[in-house]
Coordinates of C-alpha atoms in Angstrom, one line a residue:
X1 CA 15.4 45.1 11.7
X2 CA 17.6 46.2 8.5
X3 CA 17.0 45.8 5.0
X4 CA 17.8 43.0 2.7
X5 CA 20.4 45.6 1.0
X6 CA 22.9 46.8 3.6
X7 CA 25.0 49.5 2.3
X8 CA 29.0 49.4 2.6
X9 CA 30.4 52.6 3.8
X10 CA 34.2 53.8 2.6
X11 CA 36.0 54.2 5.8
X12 CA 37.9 57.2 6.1
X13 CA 41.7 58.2 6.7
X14 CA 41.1 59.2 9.8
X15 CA 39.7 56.0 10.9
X16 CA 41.9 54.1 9.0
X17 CA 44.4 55.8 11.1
X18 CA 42.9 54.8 14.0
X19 CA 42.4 51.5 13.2
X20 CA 46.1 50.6 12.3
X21 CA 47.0 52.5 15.3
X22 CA 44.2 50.4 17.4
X23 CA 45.2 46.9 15.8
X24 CA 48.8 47.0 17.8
X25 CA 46.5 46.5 20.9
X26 CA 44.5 43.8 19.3
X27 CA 46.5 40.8 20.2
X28 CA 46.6 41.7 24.1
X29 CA 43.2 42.7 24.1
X30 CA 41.6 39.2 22.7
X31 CA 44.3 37.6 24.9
X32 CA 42.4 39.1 27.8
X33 CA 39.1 38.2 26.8
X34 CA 39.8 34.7 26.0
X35 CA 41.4 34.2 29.8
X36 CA 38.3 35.8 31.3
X37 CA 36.1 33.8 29.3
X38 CA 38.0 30.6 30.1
X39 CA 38.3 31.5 33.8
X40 CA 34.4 31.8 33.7
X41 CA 33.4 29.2 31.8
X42 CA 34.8 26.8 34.6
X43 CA 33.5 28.8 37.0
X44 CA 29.8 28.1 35.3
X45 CA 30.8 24.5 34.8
X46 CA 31.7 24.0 38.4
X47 CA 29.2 26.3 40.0
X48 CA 26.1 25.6 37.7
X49 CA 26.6 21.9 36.5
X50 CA 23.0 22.2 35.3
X51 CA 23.5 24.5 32.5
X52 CA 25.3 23.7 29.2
X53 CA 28.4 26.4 28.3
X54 CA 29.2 26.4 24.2
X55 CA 32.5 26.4 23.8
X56 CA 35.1 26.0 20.6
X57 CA 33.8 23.1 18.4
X58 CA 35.7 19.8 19.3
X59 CA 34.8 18.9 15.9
X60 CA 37.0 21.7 14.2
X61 CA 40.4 21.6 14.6
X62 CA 42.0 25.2 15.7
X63 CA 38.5 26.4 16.3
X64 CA 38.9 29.4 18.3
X65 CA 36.9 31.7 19.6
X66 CA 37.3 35.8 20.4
X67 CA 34.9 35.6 23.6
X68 CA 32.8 38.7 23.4
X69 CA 30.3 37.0 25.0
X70 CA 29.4 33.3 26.9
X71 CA 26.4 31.7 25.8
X72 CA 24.9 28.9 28.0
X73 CA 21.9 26.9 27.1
X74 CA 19.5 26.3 30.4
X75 CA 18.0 23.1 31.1
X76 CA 14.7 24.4 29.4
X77 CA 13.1 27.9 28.0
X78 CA 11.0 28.2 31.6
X79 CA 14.3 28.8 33.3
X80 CA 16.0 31.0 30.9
X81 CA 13.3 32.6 31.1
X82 CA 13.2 33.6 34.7
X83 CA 16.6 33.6 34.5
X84 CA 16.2 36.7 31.9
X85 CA 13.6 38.2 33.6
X86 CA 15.7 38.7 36.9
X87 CA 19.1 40.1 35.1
X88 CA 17.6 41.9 32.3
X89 CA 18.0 45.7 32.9
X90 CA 20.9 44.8 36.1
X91 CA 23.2 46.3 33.7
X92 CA 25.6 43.0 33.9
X93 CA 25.4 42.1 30.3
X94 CA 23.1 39.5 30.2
X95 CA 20.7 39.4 27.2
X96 CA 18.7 37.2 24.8
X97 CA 21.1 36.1 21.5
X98 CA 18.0 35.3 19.9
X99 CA 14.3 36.3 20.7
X100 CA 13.1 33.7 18.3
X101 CA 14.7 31.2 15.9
X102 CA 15.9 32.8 12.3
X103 CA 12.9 31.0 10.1
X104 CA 10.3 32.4 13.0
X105 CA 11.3 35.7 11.9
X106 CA 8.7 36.3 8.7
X107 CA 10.6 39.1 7.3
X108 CA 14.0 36.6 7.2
X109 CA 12.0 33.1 6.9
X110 CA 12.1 33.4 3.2
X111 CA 16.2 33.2 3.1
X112 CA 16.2 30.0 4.9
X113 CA 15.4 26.3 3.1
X114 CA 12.0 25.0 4.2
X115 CA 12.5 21.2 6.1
X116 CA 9.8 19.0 5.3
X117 CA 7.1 19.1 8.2
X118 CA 8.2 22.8 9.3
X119 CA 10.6 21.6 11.7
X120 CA 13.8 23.3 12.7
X121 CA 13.2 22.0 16.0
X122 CA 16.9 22.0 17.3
X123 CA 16.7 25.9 16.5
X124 CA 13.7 26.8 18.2
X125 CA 15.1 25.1 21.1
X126 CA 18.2 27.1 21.5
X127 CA 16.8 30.0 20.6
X128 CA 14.3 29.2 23.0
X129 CA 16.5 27.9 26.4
X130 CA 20.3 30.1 25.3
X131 CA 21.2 33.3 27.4
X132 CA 24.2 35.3 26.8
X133 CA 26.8 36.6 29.2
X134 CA 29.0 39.7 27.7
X135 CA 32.7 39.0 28.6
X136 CA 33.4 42.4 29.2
X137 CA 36.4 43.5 30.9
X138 CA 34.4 45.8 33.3
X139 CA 32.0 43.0 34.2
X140 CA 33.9 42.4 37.8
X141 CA 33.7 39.4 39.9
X142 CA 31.3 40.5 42.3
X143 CA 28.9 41.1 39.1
X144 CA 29.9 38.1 37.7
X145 CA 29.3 36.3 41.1
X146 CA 25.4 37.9 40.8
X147 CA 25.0 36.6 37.5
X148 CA 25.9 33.0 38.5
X149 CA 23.8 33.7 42.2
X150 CA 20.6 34.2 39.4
X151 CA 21.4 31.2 37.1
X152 CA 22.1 28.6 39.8
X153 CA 18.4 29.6 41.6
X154 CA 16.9 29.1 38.2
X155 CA 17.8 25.9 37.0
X156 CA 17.0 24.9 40.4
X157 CA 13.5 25.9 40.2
X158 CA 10.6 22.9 41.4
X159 CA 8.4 22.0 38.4
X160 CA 10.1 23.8 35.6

């Protein structure tokens, strides 16, 4: 939780410093991360045809992402949901984006425009069936490997 009013710190010389020396690096280092993510991202696709990965908007030219994390949506919020259950605390990374959708927030449903009937149902169901993979560098493949091991026995659960 954080206030409606979040304060803007001056950043010092020091970090300033750091950060110019830091931002030579930056170019190599989001390099990285978006060859990782698209070397995993087909290995969800192929491995796990069942869940969707969100990728670069088609719809927006040059649209492209920095890959901290994947998200994937699962088939429906039962699965994520003992899909979470079985990484959460693993220490691979995996965690929930969004607990709820924004308007089902009370404290933030006032900054966002009522829809006639109370919908927002396309929110509530992301919120409700997306999962987050970090794209992390240290996450190797055998982790990565356990991760998909996890989601591929979850979509496949019987009556879900």
């Amino acid at each position: 939780d954080f206030d409606d009013a979040i304060p803007l710190h001056q950043v010092g010389r020091w970090r300033r410093a750091v950060g110019v020396r830091a931002l030579a690096r930056l170019p190599a280092w989001l390099a990285g991360g978006e060859a990782r993510a698209r070397h995993r991202m087909a290995l969800l696709r192929e491995r796990i045809p069942e869940l969707q990965v969100i990728e670069d908007s088609r719809a927006v030219q040059g649209a492209q992402g920095t890959w901290p994390t994947l998200l994937v949506l699962l088939p429906d919020a039962a699965r994520r949901e003992a899909a979470i259950a079985a990484l959460w605390g693993r220490g691979l990374g995996v965690s929930l984006p969004f607990v709820h959708a924004l308007p089902d927030y009370p404290r933030y449903a006032r900054h966002i425009a009522n829809q006639e009937g109370g919908g927002w149902p396309q929110a509530r169901d992301f919120a409700a069936r997306v999962l987050s993979i970090g794209n992390s560098p240290w996450l190797d493949d055998a982790g990565f490997d356990r991760i998909c091991a996890v989601l591929r026995r979850a979509v496949k659960q019987p009556g879900s």
